[in-house]
């Protein structure tokens, strides 16, 4: 079996953008840990897609919101593979409601998975990355962190939180050659967005200059770039992928 020289972990990678990130990162001599908390047969399918591109891939189930599970999983990666080069914080959920009707538990759940989940994974990945004096951390924020969206106070706050988290950690880890960035996708056609009412989808489309929704592969291509050697001088940055919906 080919020697592994690059180890990656992508959270929430059973489907959607996470799956596309795994495929975009997949190449020979790369080992990718495909995390999810549910949809594990789909996570196995994601692994197959990576293997087709010559990578090694393995499902690693855990809940990003549980710091103990995250620490144990990253420990397993480092013990088994000797390193962790790339972390993609992709796992995320939405539980939408207008602020007056938003339940506290829906606020907590979204913030726990989207924001604290990234904190848990970054914290666990920091030690091996600092030790090896190399790392690439990429988190999936959202355009709504910048423009807001009615009914998404919890989601928008969690995604805006990721931006601050990214910038703070980028400053902390820069001296060890660990880069920390985020991408902020706009409306991307995945299972998550398919759940939105048609009326909302049509309203969103009307605001997008490129006049179409994005594809998960278009987000994954930017993530793969940020994970590459070519992006070594980019840190603390957020790259917008939104068809012109906002021009920051
Ligand atoms: P998706 O719902 O298709 O996939 C998310 C995956 O994360 C699922 O497989 C789910 O099981 C997993 N997940 C959920 N909670 C988890 C947990 N606690 N631990 C581990 N895995 C967990 O969503 P999609 O559309 O692929 O989104 C991926 C990321 O991109 C999310 O963070 C989302 O907020 C973000 N995003 C999506 C946009 C879109 O238009 N689809 C736009 C901007 C950001």
CSV table of C-alpha atoms and ligand atoms in Angstrom, one decimal, residues 12 14-17 35-39 62-64 90-93 113 140-142 155 159 185-188 190-193, ligand 1:
chain,number,residue,atom,x,y,z
A,12,UNK,CA,-20.1,15.8,8.7
A,14,UNK,CA,-21.5,11.6,4.9
A,15,UNK,CA,-23.2,13.8,2.3
A,16,UNK,CA,-23.4,17.3,0.8
A,17,UNK,CA,-20.5,19.8,1.0
A,35,UNK,CA,-16.6,11.8,10.1
A,36,UNK,CA,-20.3,11.9,10.7
A,37,UNK,CA,-22.7,11.3,13.6
A,38,UNK,CA,-25.5,9.8,11.4
A,39,UNK,CA,-25.9,8.5,7.9
A,62,UNK,CA,-18.3,10.9,16.5
A,63,UNK,CA,-20.4,13.9,17.5
A,64,UNK,CA,-18.5,17.1,17.0
A,90,UNK,CA,-18.0,21.1,8.0
A,91,UNK,CA,-20.5,19.5,10.3
A,92,UNK,CA,-23.5,21.8,10.8
A,93,UNK,CA,-27.2,21.9,11.2
A,113,UNK,CA,-22.8,21.7,16.8
A,140,UNK,CA,-17.4,26.2,6.7
A,141,UNK,CA,-19.1,29.5,7.7
A,142,UNK,CA,-21.9,31.0,5.6
A,155,UNK,CA,-27.5,29.7,12.6
A,159,UNK,CA,-21.5,31.0,11.5
A,185,UNK,CA,-20.8,29.7,1.0
A,186,UNK,CA,-24.0,31.2,-0.2
A,187,UNK,CA,-26.9,29.1,-1.3
A,188,UNK,CA,-25.6,25.6,-2.2
A,190,UNK,CA,-27.7,20.1,-0.9
A,191,UNK,CA,-30.1,18.1,1.3
A,192,UNK,CA,-29.9,20.9,3.8
A,193,UNK,CA,-31.2,23.5,1.4
B,1,LIG,P1,-26.0,18.4,5.1
B,1,LIG,O1,-27.1,18.5,6.1
B,1,LIG,O2,-26.2,17.9,3.8
B,1,LIG,O3,-24.7,17.7,5.7
B,1,LIG,C1,-24.2,18.0,7.0
B,1,LIG,C2,-23.7,16.7,7.6
B,1,LIG,O4,-23.3,17.0,9.0
B,1,LIG,C3,-24.8,15.6,7.8
B,1,LIG,O5,-24.3,14.4,7.2
B,1,LIG,C4,-24.9,15.4,9.3
B,1,LIG,O6,-25.2,14.1,9.7
B,1,LIG,C5,-23.6,15.9,9.8
B,1,LIG,N1,-23.7,16.3,11.2
B,1,LIG,C6,-24.7,17.0,11.8
B,1,LIG,N2,-24.5,17.1,13.1
B,1,LIG,C7,-23.3,16.5,13.3
B,1,LIG,C8,-22.5,16.3,14.5
B,1,LIG,N3,-22.9,16.8,15.7
B,1,LIG,N4,-21.3,15.6,14.4
B,1,LIG,C9,-20.9,15.2,13.2
B,1,LIG,N5,-21.6,15.3,12.1
B,1,LIG,C10,-22.8,16.0,12.1
B,1,LIG,O7,-25.5,20.0,5.0
B,1,LIG,P2,-24.6,20.7,3.9
B,1,LIG,O8,-25.6,21.6,3.1
B,1,LIG,O9,-23.7,19.8,3.2
B,1,LIG,O10,-23.8,21.7,4.8
B,1,LIG,C11,-22.5,21.4,5.2
B,1,LIG,C12,-21.9,22.6,6.0
B,1,LIG,O11,-22.0,23.8,5.1
B,1,LIG,C13,-22.8,23.0,7.2
B,1,LIG,O12,-21.9,23.5,8.2
B,1,LIG,C14,-23.6,24.1,6.7
B,1,LIG,O13,-24.1,25.0,7.7
B,1,LIG,C15,-22.7,24.8,5.7
B,1,LIG,N6,-23.3,25.6,4.7
B,1,LIG,C16,-24.2,25.1,3.8
B,1,LIG,C17,-24.8,25.9,2.9
B,1,LIG,C18,-25.8,25.4,1.9
B,1,LIG,O14,-26.4,26.2,1.2
B,1,LIG,N7,-26.0,24.0,1.8
B,1,LIG,C19,-24.5,27.3,2.8
B,1,LIG,C20,-23.5,27.8,3.7
B,1,LIG,C21,-23.0,26.9,4.6
